[in-house]
PDB file of C-alpha atoms and ligand atoms in Angstrom:
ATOM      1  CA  UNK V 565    -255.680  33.985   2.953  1.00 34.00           C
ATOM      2  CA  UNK V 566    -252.801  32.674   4.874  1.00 39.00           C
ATOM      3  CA  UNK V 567    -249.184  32.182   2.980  1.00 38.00           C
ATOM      4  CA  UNK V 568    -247.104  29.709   3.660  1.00 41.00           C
ATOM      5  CA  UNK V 569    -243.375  31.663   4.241  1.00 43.00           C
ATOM      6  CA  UNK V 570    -241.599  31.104   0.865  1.00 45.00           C
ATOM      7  CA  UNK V 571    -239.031  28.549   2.115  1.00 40.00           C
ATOM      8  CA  UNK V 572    -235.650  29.124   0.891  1.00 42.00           C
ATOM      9  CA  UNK V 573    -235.082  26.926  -2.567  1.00 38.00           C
ATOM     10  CA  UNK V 574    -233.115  24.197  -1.478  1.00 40.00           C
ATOM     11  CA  UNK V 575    -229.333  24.474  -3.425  1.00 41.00           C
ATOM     12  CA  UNK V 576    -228.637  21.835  -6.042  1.00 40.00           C
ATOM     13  CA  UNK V 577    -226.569  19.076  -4.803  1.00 41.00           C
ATOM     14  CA  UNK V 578    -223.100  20.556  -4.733  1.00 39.00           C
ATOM     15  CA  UNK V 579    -220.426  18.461  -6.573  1.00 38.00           C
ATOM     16  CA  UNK V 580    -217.821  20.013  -4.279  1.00 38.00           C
ATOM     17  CA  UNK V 581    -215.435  17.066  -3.003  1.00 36.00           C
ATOM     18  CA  UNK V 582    -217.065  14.099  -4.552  1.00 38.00           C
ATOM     19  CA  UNK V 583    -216.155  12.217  -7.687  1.00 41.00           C
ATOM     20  CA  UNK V 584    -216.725  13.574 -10.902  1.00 38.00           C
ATOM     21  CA  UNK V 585    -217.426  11.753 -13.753  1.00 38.00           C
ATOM     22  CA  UNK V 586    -214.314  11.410 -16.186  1.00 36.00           C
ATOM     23  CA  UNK V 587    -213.657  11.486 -19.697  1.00 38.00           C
ATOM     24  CA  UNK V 588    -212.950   7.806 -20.689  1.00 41.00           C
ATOM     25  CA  UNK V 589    -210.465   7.830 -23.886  1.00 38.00           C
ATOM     26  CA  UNK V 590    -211.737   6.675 -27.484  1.00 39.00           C
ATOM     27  CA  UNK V 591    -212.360   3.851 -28.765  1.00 42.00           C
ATOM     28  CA  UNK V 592    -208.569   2.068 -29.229  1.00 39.00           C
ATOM     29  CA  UNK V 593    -206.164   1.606 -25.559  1.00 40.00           C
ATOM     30  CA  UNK V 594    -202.454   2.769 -26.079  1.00 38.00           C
ATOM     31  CA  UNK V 595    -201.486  -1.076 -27.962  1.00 41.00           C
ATOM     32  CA  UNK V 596    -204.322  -0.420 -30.530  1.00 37.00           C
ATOM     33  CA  UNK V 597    -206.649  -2.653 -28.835  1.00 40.00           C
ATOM     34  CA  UNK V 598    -210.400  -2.102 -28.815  1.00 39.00           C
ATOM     35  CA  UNK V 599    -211.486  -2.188 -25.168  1.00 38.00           C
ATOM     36  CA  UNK V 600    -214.828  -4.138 -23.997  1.00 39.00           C
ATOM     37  CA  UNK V 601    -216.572  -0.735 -23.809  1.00 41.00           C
ATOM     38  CA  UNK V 602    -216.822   2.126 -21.386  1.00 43.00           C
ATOM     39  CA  UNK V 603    -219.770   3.367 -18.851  1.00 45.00           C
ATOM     40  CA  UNK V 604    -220.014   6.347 -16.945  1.00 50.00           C
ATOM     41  CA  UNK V 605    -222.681   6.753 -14.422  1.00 52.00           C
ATOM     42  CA  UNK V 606    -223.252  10.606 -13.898  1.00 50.00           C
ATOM     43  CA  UNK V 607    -225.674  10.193 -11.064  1.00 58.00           C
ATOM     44  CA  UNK V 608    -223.024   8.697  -9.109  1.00 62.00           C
ATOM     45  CA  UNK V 609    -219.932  10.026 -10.444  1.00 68.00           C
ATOM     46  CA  UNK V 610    -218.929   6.240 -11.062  1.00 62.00           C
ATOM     47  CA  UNK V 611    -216.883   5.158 -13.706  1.00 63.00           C
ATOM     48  CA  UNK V 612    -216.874   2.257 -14.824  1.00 63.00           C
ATOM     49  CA  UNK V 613    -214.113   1.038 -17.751  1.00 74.00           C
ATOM     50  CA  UNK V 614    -214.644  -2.694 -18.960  1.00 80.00           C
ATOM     51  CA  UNK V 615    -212.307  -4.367 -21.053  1.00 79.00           C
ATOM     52  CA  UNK V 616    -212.221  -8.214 -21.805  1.00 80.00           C
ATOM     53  CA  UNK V 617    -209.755 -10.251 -19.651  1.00 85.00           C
ATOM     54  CA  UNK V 618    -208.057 -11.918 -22.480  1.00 87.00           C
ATOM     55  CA  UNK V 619    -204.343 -11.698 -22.655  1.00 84.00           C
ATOM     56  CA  UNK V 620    -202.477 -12.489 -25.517  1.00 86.00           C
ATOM     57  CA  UNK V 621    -199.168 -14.525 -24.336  1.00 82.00           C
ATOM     58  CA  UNK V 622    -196.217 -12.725 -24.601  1.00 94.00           C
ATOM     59  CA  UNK V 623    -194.205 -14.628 -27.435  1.00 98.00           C
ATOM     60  CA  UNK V 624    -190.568 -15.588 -27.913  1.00 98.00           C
ATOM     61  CA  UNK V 625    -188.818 -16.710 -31.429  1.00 98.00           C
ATOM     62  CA  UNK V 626    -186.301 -19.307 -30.775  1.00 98.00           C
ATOM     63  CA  UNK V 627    -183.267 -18.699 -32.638  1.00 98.00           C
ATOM     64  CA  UNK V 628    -180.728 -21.185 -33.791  1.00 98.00           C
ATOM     65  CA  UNK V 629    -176.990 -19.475 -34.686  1.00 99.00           C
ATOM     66  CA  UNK V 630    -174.561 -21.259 -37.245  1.00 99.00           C
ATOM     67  CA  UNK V 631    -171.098 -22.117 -36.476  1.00 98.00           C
ATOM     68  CA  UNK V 632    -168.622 -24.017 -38.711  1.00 98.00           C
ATOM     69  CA  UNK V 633    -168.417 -27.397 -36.543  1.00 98.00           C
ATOM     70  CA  UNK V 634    -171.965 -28.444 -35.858  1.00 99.00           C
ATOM     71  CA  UNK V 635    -173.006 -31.207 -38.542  1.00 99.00           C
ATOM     72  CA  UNK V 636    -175.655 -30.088 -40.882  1.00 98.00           C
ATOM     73  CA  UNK V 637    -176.958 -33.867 -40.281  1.00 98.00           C
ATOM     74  CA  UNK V 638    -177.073 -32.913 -35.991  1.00 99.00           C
ATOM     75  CA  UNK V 639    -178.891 -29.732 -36.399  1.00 99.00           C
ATOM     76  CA  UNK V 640    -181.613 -31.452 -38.844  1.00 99.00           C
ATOM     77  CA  UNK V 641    -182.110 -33.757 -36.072  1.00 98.00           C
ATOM     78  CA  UNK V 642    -182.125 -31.042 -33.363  1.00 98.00           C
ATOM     79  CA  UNK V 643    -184.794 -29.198 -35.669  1.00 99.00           C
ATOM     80  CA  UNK V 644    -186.703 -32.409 -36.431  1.00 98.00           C
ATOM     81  CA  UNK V 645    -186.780 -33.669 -32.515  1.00 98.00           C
ATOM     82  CA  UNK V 646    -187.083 -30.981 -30.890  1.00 98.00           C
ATOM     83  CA  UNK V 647    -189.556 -28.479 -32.950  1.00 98.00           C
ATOM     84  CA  UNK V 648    -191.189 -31.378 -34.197  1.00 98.00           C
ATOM     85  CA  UNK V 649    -190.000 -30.172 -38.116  1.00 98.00           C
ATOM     86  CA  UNK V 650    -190.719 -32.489 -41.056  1.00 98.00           C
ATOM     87  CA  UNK V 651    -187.379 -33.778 -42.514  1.00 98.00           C
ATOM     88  CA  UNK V 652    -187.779 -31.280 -45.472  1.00 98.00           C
ATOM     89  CA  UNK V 653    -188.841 -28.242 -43.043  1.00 98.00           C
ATOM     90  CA  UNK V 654    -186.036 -29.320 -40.964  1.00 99.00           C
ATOM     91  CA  UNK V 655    -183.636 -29.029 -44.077  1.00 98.00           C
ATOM     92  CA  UNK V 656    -184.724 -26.094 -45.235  1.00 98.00           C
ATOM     93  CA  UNK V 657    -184.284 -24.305 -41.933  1.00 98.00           C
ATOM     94  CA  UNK V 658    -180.723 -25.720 -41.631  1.00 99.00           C
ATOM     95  CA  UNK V 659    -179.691 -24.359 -44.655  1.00 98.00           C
ATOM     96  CA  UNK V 660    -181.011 -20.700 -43.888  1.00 99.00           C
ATOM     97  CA  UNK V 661    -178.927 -20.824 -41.079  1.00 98.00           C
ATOM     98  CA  UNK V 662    -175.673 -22.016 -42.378  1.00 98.00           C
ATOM     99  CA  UNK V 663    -176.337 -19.540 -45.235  1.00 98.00           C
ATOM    100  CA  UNK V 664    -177.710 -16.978 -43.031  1.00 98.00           C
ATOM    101  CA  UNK V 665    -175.944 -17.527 -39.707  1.00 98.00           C
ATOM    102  CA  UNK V 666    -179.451 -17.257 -38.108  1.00 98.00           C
ATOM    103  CA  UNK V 667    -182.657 -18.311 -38.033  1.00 98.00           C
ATOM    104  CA  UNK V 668    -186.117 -19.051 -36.485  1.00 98.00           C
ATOM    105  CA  UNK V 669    -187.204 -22.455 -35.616  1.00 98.00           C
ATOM    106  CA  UNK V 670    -190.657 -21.236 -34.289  1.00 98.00           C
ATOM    107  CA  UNK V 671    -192.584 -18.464 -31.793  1.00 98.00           C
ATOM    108  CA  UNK V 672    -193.524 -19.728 -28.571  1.00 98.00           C
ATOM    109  CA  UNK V 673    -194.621 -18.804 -24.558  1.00 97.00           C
ATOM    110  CA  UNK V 674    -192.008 -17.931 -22.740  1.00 97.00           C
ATOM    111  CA  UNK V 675    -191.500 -21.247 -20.774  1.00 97.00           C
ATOM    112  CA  UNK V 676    -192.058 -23.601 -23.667  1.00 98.00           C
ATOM    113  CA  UNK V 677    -189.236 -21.297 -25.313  1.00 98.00           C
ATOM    114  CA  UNK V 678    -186.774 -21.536 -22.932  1.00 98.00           C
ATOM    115  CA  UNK V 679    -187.750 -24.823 -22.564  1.00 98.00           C
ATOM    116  CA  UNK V 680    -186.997 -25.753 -26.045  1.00 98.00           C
ATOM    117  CA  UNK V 681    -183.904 -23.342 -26.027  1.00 99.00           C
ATOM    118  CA  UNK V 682    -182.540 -25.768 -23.008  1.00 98.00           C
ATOM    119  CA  UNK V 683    -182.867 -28.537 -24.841  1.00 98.00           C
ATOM    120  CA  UNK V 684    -181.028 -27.521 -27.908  1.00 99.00           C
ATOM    121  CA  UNK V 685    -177.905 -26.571 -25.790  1.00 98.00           C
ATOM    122  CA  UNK V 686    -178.120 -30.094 -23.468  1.00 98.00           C
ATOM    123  CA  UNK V 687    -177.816 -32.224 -26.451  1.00 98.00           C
ATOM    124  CA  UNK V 688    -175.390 -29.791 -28.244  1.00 98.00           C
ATOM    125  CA  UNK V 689    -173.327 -29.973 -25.116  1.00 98.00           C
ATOM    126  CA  UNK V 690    -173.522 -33.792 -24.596  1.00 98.00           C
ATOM    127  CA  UNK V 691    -172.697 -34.332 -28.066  1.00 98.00           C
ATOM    128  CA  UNK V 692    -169.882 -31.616 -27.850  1.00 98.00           C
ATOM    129  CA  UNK V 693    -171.193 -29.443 -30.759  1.00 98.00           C
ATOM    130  CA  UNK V 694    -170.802 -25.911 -30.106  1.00 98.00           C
ATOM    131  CA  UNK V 695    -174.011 -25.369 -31.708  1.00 98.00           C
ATOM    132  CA  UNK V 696    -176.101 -22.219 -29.817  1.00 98.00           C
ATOM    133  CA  UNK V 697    -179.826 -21.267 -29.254  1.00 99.00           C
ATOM    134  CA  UNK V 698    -181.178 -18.298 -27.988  1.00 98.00           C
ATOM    135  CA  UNK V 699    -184.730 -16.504 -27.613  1.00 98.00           C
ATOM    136  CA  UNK V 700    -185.873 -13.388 -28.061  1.00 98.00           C
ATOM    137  CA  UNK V 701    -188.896 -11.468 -27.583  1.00 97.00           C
ATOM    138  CA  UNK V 702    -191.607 -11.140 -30.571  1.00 96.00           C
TER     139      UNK V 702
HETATM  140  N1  LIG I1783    -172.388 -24.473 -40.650  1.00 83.11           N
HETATM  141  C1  LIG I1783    -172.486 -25.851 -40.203  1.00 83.11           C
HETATM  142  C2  LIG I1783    -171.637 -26.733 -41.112  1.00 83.11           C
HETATM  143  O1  LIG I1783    -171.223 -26.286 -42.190  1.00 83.11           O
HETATM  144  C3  LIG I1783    -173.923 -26.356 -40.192  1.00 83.11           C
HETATM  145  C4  LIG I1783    -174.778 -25.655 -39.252  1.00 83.11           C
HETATM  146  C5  LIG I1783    -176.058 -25.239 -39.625  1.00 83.11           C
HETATM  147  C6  LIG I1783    -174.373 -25.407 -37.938  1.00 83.11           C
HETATM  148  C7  LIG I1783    -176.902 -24.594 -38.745  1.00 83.11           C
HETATM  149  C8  LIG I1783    -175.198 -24.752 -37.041  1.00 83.11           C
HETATM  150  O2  LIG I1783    -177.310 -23.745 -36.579  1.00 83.11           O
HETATM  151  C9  LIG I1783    -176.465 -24.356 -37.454  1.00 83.11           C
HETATM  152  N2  LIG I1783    -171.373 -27.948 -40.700  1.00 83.11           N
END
Protein backbone atom coordinates (compact mmCIF):
# COMPACT_ATOMS: atom_id res chain seq x y z
CA UNK A 1 0.00 0.00 0.00
CA UNK A 2 1.52 3.26 -0.88
CA UNK A 3 1.36 6.34 1.83
CA UNK A 4 1.00 9.51 0.96
CA UNK A 5 4.10 11.50 3.09
CA UNK A 6 2.22 12.99 6.10
CA UNK A 7 2.36 16.65 4.96
CA UNK A 8 3.25 18.99 7.61
CA UNK A 9 -0.22 20.42 9.35
CA UNK A 10 -0.52 23.67 7.99
CA UNK A 11 -0.15 26.45 11.20
CA UNK A 12 -3.31 28.31 12.14
CA UNK A 13 -3.49 31.68 10.69
CA UNK A 14 -1.14 33.68 12.86
CA UNK A 15 -2.67 36.91 14.33
CA UNK A 16 0.85 38.34 14.49
CA UNK A 17 0.69 42.08 13.06
CA UNK A 18 -2.88 42.31 12.04
CA UNK A 19 -5.80 43.87 13.84
CA UNK A 20 -7.24 42.37 16.70
CA UNK A 21 -10.56 42.60 17.63
CA UNK A 22 -11.17 45.14 20.61
CA UNK A 23 -13.16 45.35 23.57
CA UNK A 24 -15.93 47.94 22.76
CA UNK A 25 -17.04 49.70 26.23
CA UNK A 26 -20.63 49.03 27.82
CA UNK A 27 -23.55 50.02 27.10
CA UNK A 28 -23.54 54.10 28.16
CA UNK A 29 -20.51 56.63 26.19
CA UNK A 30 -18.66 58.96 28.74
CA UNK A 31 -22.02 61.79 28.63
CA UNK A 32 -24.37 58.88 29.69
CA UNK A 33 -25.61 58.39 26.30
CA UNK A 34 -26.69 55.01 24.97
CA UNK A 35 -24.79 54.46 21.72
CA UNK A 36 -26.58 52.93 18.44
CA UNK A 37 -24.92 49.58 19.27
CA UNK A 38 -21.58 47.95 18.78
CA UNK A 39 -20.25 45.04 16.25
CA UNK A 40 -17.17 43.30 16.21
CA UNK A 41 -16.29 41.09 13.38
CA UNK A 42 -13.66 38.47 14.68
CA UNK A 43 -13.01 36.95 11.32
CA UNK A 44 -11.68 40.13 10.22
CA UNK A 45 -10.49 41.80 13.20
CA UNK A 46 -12.97 44.72 12.19
CA UNK A 47 -14.61 46.80 14.50
CA UNK A 48 -17.22 48.36 13.89
CA UNK A 49 -18.86 51.08 16.65
CA UNK A 50 -22.28 52.67 15.46
CA UNK A 51 -23.83 55.36 17.18
CA UNK A 52 -26.79 57.56 15.85
CA UNK A 53 -25.76 60.91 14.25
CA UNK A 54 -28.03 63.02 16.26
CA UNK A 55 -26.56 65.92 18.08
CA UNK A 56 -28.23 67.67 20.63
CA UNK A 57 -27.50 71.63 20.12
CA UNK A 58 -25.36 73.00 22.48
CA UNK A 59 -27.67 75.50 24.51
CA UNK A 60 -27.19 78.98 25.93
CA UNK A 61 -29.54 80.77 28.75
CA UNK A 62 -29.83 84.36 28.02
CA UNK A 63 -29.48 86.34 31.02
CA UNK A 64 -30.87 89.74 31.71
CA UNK A 65 -28.89 91.75 34.83
CA UNK A 66 -30.78 94.55 36.89
CA UNK A 67 -29.50 97.93 37.35
CA UNK A 68 -31.23 100.86 39.13
CA UNK A 69 -31.94 103.13 35.88
CA UNK A 70 -33.54 100.87 33.33
CA UNK A 71 -37.50 101.38 33.52
CA UNK A 72 -39.32 98.38 34.72
CA UNK A 73 -41.89 99.51 31.81
CA UNK A 74 -38.51 99.23 29.02
CA UNK A 75 -37.42 95.89 30.15
CA UNK A 76 -41.19 94.45 29.97
CA UNK A 77 -41.07 95.58 26.51
CA UNK A 78 -37.54 94.24 25.83
CA UNK A 79 -38.88 90.82 27.37
CA UNK A 80 -42.20 91.02 25.51
CA UNK A 81 -40.49 91.99 21.90
CA UNK A 82 -37.80 90.35 21.90
CA UNK A 83 -38.48 86.73 23.66
CA UNK A 84 -41.81 86.95 22.44
CA UNK A 85 -43.13 86.91 26.51
CA UNK A 86 -46.83 87.41 27.25
CA UNK A 87 -47.33 90.75 29.11
CA UNK A 88 -47.79 88.76 32.43
CA UNK A 89 -44.64 86.36 31.68
CA UNK A 90 -42.90 89.44 30.76
CA UNK A 91 -43.82 90.99 34.27
CA UNK A 92 -43.08 88.33 36.16
CA UNK A 93 -39.59 87.94 34.76
CA UNK A 94 -38.94 91.69 35.33
CA UNK A 95 -39.63 91.51 38.73
CA UNK A 96 -37.26 88.41 39.43
CA UNK A 97 -34.70 90.42 38.14
CA UNK A 98 -35.06 93.65 39.90
CA UNK A 99 -35.57 91.47 43.02
CA UNK A 100 -33.00 89.07 42.06
CA UNK A 101 -30.50 91.09 40.04
CA UNK A 102 -30.64 88.20 37.48
CA UNK A 103 -32.52 86.18 35.53
CA UNK A 104 -33.32 83.90 32.52
CA UNK A 105 -35.39 85.02 29.70
CA UNK A 106 -35.07 81.60 27.84
CA UNK A 107 -32.38 78.65 26.54
CA UNK A 108 -31.46 78.86 23.08
CA UNK A 109 -28.66 77.77 20.06
CA UNK A 110 -25.90 79.56 20.24
CA UNK A 111 -26.57 82.02 17.31
CA UNK A 112 -30.21 82.67 18.06
CA UNK A 113 -28.69 83.53 21.66
CA UNK A 114 -26.34 85.87 20.80
CA UNK A 115 -28.61 86.98 18.45
CA UNK A 116 -31.20 87.84 20.92
CA UNK A 117 -28.42 89.00 23.43
CA UNK A 118 -27.50 91.74 20.52
CA UNK A 119 -30.63 92.90 20.37
CA UNK A 120 -31.26 93.58 23.97
CA UNK A 121 -28.05 95.76 24.18
CA UNK A 122 -28.90 97.78 20.57
CA UNK A 123 -32.12 99.00 21.87
CA UNK A 124 -30.77 99.46 25.47
CA UNK A 125 -28.05 101.50 23.90
CA UNK A 126 -30.27 103.56 21.51
CA UNK A 127 -32.56 104.26 24.20
CA UNK A 128 -29.57 105.03 26.60
CA UNK A 129 -30.56 102.49 29.32
CA UNK A 130 -27.69 100.85 30.77
CA UNK A 131 -29.62 97.79 30.89
CA UNK A 132 -27.15 94.44 30.16
CA UNK A 133 -27.60 90.89 28.64
CA UNK A 134 -25.37 88.20 28.61
CA UNK A 135 -25.33 84.30 27.72
CA UNK A 136 -24.04 81.56 29.14
CA UNK A 137 -23.65 78.03 28.46
CA UNK A 138 -26.44 75.38 29.72
N1 LIG B 1 -34.26 97.88 38.76
C1 LIG B 1 -34.90 98.62 37.69
C2 LIG B 1 -35.74 99.74 38.29
O1 LIG B 1 -35.99 99.74 39.50
C3 LIG B 1 -35.78 97.73 36.82
C4 LIG B 1 -35.04 96.71 36.10
C5 LIG B 1 -35.51 95.39 36.04
C6 LIG B 1 -33.86 97.01 35.41
C7 LIG B 1 -34.84 94.41 35.35
C8 LIG B 1 -33.17 96.03 34.71
O2 LIG B 1 -33.03 93.77 33.97
C9 LIG B 1 -33.67 94.74 34.68
N2 LIG B 1 -36.16 100.68 37.48
Amino acid sequence: MTMTPNLPLSPLPSRAGRARPIAVGGPEDDDGRRRGGDDANFETGTVTKTRPKTKRPNLYRVLLLNDDYTPMEFVVLVLQDVFNKSREDAMQIMLHVHQKGVGECGVYPYEVAETKVTRVMDTARKNQHPLQCVMEKQ
